[in-house]
CSV table of C-alpha atoms and ligand atoms in Angstrom, one decimal:
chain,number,residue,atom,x,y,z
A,575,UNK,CA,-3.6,19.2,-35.8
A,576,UNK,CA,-5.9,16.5,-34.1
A,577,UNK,CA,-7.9,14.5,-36.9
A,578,UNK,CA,-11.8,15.2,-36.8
A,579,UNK,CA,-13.8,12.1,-36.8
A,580,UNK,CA,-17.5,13.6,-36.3
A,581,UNK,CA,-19.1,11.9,-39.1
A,582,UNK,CA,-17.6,8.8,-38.8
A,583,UNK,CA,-18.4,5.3,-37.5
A,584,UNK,CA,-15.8,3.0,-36.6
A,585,UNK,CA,-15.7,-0.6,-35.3
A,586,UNK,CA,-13.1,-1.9,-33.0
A,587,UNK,CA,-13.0,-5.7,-32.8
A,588,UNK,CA,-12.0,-6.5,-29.1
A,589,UNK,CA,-12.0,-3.0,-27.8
A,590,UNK,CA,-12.9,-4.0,-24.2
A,591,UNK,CA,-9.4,-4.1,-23.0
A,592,UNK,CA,-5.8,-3.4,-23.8
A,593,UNK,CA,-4.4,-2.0,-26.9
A,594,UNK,CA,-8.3,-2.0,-28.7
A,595,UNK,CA,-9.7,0.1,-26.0
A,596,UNK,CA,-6.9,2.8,-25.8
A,597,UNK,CA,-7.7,2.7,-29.8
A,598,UNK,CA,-11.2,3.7,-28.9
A,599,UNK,CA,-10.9,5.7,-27.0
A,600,UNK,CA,-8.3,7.2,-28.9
A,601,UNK,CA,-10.7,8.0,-32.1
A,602,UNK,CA,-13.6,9.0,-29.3
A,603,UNK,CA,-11.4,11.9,-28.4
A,604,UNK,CA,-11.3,12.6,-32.2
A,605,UNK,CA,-15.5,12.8,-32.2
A,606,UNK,CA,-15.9,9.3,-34.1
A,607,UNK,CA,-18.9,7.2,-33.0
A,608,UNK,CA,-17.6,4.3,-31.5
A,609,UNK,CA,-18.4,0.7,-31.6
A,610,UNK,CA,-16.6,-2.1,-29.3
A,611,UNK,CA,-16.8,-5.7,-29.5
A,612,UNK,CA,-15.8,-8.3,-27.0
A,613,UNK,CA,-17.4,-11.6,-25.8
A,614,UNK,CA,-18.6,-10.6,-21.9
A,615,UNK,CA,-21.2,-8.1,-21.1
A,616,UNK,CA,-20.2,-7.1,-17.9
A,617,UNK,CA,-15.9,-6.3,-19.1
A,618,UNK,CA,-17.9,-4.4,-22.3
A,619,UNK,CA,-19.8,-2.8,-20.8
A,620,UNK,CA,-16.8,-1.2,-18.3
A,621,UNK,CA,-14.9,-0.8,-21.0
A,622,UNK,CA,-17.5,1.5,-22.4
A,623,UNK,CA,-18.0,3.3,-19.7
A,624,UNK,CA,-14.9,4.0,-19.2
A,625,UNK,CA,-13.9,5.1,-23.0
A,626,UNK,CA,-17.0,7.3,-22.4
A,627,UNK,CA,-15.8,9.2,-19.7
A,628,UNK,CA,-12.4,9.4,-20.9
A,629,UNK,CA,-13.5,10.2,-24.3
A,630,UNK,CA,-15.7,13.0,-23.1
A,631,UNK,CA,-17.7,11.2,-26.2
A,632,UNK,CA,-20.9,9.5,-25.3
A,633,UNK,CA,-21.2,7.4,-28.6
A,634,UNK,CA,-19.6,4.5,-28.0
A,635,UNK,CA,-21.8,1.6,-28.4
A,636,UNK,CA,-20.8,-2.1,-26.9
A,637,UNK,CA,-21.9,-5.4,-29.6
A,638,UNK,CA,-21.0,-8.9,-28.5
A,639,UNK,CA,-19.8,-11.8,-30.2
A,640,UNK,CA,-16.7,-14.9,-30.4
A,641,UNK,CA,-14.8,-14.4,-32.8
A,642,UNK,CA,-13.9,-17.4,-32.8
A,643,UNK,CA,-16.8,-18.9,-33.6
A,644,UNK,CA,-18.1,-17.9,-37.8
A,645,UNK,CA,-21.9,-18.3,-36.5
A,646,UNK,CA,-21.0,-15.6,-34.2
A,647,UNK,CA,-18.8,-13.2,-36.5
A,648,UNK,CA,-21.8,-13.5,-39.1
A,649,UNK,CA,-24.2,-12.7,-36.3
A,650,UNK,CA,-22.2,-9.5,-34.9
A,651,UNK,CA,-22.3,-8.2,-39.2
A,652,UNK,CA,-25.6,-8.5,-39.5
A,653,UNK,CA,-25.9,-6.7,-35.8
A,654,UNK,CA,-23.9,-3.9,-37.6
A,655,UNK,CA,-25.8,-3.6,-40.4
A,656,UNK,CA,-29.1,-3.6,-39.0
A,657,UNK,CA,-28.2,-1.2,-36.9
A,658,UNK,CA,-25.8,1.4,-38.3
A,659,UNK,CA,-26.3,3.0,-41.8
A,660,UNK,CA,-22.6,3.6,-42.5
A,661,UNK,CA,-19.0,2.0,-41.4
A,662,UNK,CA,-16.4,4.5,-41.9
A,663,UNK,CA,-13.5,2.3,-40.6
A,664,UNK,CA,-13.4,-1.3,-39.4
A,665,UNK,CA,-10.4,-1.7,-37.2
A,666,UNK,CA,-9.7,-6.1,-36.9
A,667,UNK,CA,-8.2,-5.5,-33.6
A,668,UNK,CA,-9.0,-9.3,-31.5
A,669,UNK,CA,-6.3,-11.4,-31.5
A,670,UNK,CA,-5.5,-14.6,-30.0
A,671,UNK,CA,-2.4,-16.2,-28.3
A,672,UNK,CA,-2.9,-19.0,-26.5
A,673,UNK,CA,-0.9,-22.2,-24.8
A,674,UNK,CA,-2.3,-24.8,-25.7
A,675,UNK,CA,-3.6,-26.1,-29.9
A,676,UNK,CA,-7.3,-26.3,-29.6
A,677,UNK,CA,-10.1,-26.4,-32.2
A,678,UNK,CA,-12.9,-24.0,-32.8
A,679,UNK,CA,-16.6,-24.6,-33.1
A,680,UNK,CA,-16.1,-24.7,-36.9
A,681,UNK,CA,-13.1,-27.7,-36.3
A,682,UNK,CA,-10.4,-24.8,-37.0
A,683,UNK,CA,-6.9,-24.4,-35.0
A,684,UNK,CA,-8.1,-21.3,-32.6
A,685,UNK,CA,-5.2,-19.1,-33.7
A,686,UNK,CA,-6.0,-19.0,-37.3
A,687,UNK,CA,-9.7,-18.8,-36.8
A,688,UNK,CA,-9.2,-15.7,-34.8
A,689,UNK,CA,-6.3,-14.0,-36.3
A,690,UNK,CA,-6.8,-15.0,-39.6
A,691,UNK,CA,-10.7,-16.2,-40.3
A,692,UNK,CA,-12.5,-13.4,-38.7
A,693,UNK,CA,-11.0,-10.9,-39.9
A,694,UNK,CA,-11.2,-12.1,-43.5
A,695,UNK,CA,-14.7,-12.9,-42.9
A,696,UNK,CA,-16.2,-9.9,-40.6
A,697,UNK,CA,-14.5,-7.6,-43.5
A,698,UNK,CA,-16.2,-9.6,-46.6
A,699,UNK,CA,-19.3,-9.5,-44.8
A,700,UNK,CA,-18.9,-5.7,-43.7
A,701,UNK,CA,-17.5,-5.0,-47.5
A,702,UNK,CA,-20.9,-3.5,-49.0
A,703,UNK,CA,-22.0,-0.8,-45.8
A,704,UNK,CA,-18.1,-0.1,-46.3
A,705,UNK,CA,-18.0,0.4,-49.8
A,706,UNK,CA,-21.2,2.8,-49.6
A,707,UNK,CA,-19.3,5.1,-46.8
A,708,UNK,CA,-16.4,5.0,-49.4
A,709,UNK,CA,-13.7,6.0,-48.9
A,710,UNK,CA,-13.4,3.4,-46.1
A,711,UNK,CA,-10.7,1.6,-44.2
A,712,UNK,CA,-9.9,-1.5,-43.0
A,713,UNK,CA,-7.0,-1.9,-40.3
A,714,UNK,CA,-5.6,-5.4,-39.3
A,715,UNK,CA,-3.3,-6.0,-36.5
A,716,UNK,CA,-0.2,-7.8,-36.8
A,717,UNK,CA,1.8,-9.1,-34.1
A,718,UNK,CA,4.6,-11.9,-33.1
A,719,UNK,CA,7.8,-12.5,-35.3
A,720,UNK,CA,7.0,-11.2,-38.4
A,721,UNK,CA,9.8,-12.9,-40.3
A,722,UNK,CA,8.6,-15.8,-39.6
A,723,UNK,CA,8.5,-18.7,-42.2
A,724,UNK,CA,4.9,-20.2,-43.0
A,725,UNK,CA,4.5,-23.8,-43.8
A,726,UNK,CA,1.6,-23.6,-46.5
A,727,UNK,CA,1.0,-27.5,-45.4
A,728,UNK,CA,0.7,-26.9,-41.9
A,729,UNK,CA,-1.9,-23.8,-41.8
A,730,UNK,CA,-3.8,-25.8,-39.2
A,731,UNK,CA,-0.3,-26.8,-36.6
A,732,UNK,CA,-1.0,-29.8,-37.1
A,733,UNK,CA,2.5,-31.4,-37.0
A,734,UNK,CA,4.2,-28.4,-35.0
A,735,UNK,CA,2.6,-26.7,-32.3
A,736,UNK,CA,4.0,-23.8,-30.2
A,737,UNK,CA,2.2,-20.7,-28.5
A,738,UNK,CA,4.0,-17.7,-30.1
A,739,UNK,CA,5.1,-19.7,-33.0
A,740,UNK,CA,2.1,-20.7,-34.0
A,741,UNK,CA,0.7,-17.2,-33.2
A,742,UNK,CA,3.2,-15.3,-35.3
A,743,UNK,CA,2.2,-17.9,-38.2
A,744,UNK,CA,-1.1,-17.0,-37.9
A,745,UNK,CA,-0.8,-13.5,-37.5
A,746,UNK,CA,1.9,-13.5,-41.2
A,747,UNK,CA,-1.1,-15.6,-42.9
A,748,UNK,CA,-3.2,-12.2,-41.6
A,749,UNK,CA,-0.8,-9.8,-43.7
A,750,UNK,CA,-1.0,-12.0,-47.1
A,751,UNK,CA,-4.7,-11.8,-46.5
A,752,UNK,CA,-4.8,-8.4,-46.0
A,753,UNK,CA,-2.3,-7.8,-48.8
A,754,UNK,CA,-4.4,-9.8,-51.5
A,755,UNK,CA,-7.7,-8.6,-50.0
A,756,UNK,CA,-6.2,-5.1,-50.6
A,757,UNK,CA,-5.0,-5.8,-54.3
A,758,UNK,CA,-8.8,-7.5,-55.3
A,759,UNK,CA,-10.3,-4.6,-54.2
A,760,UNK,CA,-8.3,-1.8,-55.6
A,761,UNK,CA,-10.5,1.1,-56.9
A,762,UNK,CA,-13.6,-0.3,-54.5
A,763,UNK,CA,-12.5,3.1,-52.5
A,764,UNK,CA,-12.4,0.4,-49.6
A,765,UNK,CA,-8.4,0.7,-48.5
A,766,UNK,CA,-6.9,-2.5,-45.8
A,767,UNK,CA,-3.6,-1.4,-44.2
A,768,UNK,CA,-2.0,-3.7,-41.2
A,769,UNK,CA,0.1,-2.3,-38.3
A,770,UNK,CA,2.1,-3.4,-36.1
A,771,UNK,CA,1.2,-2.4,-32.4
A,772,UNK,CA,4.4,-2.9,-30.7
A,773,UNK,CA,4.6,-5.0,-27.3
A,774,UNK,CA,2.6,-3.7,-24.6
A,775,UNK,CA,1.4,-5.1,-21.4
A,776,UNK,CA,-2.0,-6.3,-21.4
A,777,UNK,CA,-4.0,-9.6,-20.5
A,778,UNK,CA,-2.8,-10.8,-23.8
A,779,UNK,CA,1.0,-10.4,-22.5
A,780,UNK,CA,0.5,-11.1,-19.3
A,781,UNK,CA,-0.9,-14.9,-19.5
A,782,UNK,CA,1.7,-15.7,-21.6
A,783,UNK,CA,4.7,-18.4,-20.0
A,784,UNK,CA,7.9,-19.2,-20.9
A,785,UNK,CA,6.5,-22.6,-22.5
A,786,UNK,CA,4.8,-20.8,-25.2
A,787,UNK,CA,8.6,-19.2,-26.7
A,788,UNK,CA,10.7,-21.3,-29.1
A,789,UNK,CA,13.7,-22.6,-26.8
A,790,UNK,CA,16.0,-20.3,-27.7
A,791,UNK,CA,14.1,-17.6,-26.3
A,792,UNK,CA,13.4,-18.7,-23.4
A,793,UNK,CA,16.4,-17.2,-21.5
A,794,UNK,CA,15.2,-14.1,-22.2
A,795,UNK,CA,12.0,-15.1,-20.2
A,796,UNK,CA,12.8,-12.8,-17.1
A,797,UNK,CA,14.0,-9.6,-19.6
A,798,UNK,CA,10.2,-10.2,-20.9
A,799,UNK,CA,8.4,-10.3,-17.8
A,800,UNK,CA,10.2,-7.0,-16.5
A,801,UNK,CA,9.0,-5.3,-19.9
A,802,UNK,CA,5.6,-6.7,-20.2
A,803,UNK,CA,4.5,-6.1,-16.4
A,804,UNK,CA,1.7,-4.1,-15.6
A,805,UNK,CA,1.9,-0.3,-16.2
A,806,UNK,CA,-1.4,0.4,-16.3
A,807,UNK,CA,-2.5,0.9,-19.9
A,808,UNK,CA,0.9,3.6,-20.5
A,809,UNK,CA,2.1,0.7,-23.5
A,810,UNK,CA,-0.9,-0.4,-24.5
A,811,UNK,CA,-2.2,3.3,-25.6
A,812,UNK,CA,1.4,3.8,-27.2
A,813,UNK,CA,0.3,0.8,-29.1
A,814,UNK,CA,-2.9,2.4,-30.4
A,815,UNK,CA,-1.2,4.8,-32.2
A,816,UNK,CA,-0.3,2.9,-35.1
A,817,UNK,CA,-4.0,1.8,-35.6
A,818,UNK,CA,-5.4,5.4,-34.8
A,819,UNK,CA,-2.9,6.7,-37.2
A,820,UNK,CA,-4.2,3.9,-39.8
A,821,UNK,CA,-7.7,4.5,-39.3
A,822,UNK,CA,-8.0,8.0,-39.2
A,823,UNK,CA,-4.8,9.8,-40.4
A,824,UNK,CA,-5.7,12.4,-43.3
A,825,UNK,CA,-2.1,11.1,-45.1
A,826,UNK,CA,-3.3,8.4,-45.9
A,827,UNK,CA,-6.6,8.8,-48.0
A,828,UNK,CA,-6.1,6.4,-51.1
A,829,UNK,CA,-3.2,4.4,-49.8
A,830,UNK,CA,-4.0,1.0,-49.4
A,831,UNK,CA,-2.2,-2.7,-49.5
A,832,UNK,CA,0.6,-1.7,-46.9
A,833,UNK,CA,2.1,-2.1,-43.7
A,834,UNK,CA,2.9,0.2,-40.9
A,835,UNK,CA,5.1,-0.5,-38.0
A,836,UNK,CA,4.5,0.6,-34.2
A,837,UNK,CA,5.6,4.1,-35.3
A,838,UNK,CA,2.8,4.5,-38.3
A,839,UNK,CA,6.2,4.2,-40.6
A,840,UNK,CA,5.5,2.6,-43.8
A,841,UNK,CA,7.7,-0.6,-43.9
A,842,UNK,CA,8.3,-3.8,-46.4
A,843,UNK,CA,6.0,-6.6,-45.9
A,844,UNK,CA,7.9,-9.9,-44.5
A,845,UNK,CA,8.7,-11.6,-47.2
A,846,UNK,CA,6.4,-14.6,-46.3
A,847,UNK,CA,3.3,-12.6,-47.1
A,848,UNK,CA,4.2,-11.8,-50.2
A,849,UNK,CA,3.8,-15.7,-51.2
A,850,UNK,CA,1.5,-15.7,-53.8
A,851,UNK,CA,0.2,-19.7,-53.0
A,852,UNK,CA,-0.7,-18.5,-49.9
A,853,UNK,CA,-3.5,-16.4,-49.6
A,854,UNK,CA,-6.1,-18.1,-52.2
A,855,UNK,CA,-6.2,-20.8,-49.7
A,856,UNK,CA,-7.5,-19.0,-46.6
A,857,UNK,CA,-11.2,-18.8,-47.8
A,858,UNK,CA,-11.5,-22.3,-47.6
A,859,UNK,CA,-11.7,-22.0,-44.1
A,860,UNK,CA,-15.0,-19.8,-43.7
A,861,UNK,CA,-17.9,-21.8,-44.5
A,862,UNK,CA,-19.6,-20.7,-47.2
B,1048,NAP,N1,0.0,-6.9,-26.5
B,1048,NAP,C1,1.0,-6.9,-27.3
B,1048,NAP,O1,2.2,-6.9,-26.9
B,1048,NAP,C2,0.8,-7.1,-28.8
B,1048,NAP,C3,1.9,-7.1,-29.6
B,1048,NAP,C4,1.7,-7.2,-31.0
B,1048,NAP,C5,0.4,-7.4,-31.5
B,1048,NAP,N2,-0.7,-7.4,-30.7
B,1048,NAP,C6,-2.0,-7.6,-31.3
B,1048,NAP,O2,-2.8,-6.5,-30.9
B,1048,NAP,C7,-4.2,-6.9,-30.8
B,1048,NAP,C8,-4.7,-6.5,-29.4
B,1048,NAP,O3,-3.9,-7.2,-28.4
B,1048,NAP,P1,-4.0,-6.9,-26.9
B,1048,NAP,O4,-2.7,-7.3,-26.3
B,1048,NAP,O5,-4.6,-5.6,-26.6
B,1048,NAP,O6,-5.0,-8.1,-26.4
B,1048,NAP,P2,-5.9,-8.2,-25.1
B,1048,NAP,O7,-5.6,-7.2,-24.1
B,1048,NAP,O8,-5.8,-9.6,-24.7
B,1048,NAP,O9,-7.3,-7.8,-25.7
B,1048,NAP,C9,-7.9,-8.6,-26.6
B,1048,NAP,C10,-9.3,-8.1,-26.9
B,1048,NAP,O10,-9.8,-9.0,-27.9
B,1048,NAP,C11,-11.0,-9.6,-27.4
B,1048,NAP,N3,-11.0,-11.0,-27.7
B,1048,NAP,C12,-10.1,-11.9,-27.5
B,1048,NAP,N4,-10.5,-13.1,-28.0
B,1048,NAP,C13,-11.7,-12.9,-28.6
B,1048,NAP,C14,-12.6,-13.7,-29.2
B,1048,NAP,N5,-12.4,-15.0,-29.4
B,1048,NAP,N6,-13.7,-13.2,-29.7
B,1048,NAP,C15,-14.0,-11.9,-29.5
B,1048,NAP,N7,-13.2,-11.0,-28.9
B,1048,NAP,C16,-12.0,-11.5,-28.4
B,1048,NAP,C17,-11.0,-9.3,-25.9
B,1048,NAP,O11,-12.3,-9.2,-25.4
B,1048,NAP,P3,-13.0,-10.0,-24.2
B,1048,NAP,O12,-11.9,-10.7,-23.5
B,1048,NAP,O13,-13.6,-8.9,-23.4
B,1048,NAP,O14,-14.0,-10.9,-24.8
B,1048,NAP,C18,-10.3,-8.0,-25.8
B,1048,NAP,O15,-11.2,-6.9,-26.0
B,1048,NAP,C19,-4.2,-8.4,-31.0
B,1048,NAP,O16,-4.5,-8.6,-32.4
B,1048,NAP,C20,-2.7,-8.8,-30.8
B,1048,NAP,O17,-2.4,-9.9,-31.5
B,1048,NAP,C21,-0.5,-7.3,-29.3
């Protein structure tokens, strides 16, 4: 039976491209009124009109905004708010993977201000129009090696730098956040889930180079290349699911505080996240 989304909003952080607009479009189909963010007009806006006439849904509405920058996330809330009286789900969907360690705007490593910061921000600032569409979801993104160890003194890469390392890092700190975030607001009727979308080709993927693997990968450089090359979308809607599933499946009203994997299968946490030093310490990192 297909979920009905009719009276529900839902915003997708970077839903002009790859695995966030076949997620759109995705809960379009379902009826949902659909908001996109991304950082250029002119990809938004053909993303939108694209999701629109795929969708055969005509509410799909495009805000813009860097995440990466906390003037801009607390710009794009307060966009939402004034404009929208409820927020069904809010689907932390931008991520970041990049080369090279760079700082943001704010003087924060890039990865964790956009993997970790703004989702942890856009959803405290979103909390209240989500509480009062309760019950409400939240669904962050994982991504990268999920088993991999965090160094609580080296949030920032400071001493160790390396694309996909530092990526998956950033991406584990994501899952304690969203796992403490979900135990502080038990009861709130406000539920945060994370999935794991699964590898698909998209411009993420494809501006990624051997140089940004830990060494012992990189042998299987070419085996990733032939996986990750372009198939025009076929992956990256496969890796919706998990985060249509989260957002909209009827199974899971109440459950919050967990993780799904690229088949919407409940699965342990990594054990990293579950580090209770961890999490306290990301706040620190939006201003105030
Ligand atoms: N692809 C994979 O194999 C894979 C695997 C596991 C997890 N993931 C995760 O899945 C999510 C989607 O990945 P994807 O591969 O679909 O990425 P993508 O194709 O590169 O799309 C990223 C989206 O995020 C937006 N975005 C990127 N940086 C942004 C910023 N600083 N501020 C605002 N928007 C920004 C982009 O918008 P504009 O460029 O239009 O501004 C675009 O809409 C990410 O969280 C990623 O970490 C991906």
């Amino acid at each position: 039976m297909t979920t009905q989304l009719h009276d529900k909003t839902v915003l997708i952080t970077g839903g002009t491209g790859g695995i966030g607009q076949q997620t759109a479009l995705g809960l379009a189909r379902s009826g949902a009124h659909v908001i996109i963010t991304g950082r250029d007009r002119a990809r938004g806006e053909a993303a939108r009109t694209a999701i629109i006439q795929a969708g055969g849904n005509p509410q799909v509405d495009l805000l813009l905004g860097d995440l990466s920058s906390q003037a801009e996330v607390r710009r794009l809330a307060a966009a939402v708010g004034a404009r929208y009286k409820r927020l069904d789900v809010l689907i932390n969907n931008a991520g970041l993977l990049e080369a090279t360690r760079r700082l943001t705007v704010d003087g924060v490593e890039a990865h964790f201000a956009v993997n970790v910061v703004a989702p942890f921000l856009l959803t405290q600032l979103l909390f209240g129009l989500l509480q009062h569409s309760a019950p409400a979801r939240v669904v962050n993104l994982s991504g990268g090696m999920p088993q991999v160890q965090l160094d609580r003194s080296d949030l920032q890469a400071e001493r160790s730098f390396r694309g996909l390392s530092t990526y998956s890092k950033a991406k584990a700190a994501m899952m304690a956040m969203s796992y403490e975030y979900a135990q502080r607001v038990a009861g709130s009727g406000v539920a945060i889930n994370v999935a794991y979308p699964g590898g698909a080709s998209t411009a993420m993927t494809g501006a990624m180079t051997p140089e940004m693997l830990p060494p012992a990968l990189r042998l299987a450089w070419p085996i990733f290349r032939l996986l990750m090359r372009d198939d025009r979308g076929l992956s990256a809607t496969k890796a919706a699911r998990s985060s249509v599933f989260l957002a909209a499946s009827p199974e899971l009203a109440g459950v919050s505080g967990h993780y799904y994997d690229t088949n919407s299968k409940r699965v342990a946490w990594p054990k990293a996240v579950l580090d209770p030093e961890i999490a306290p310490q990301f706040g620190s990192y939006a201003r105030q």
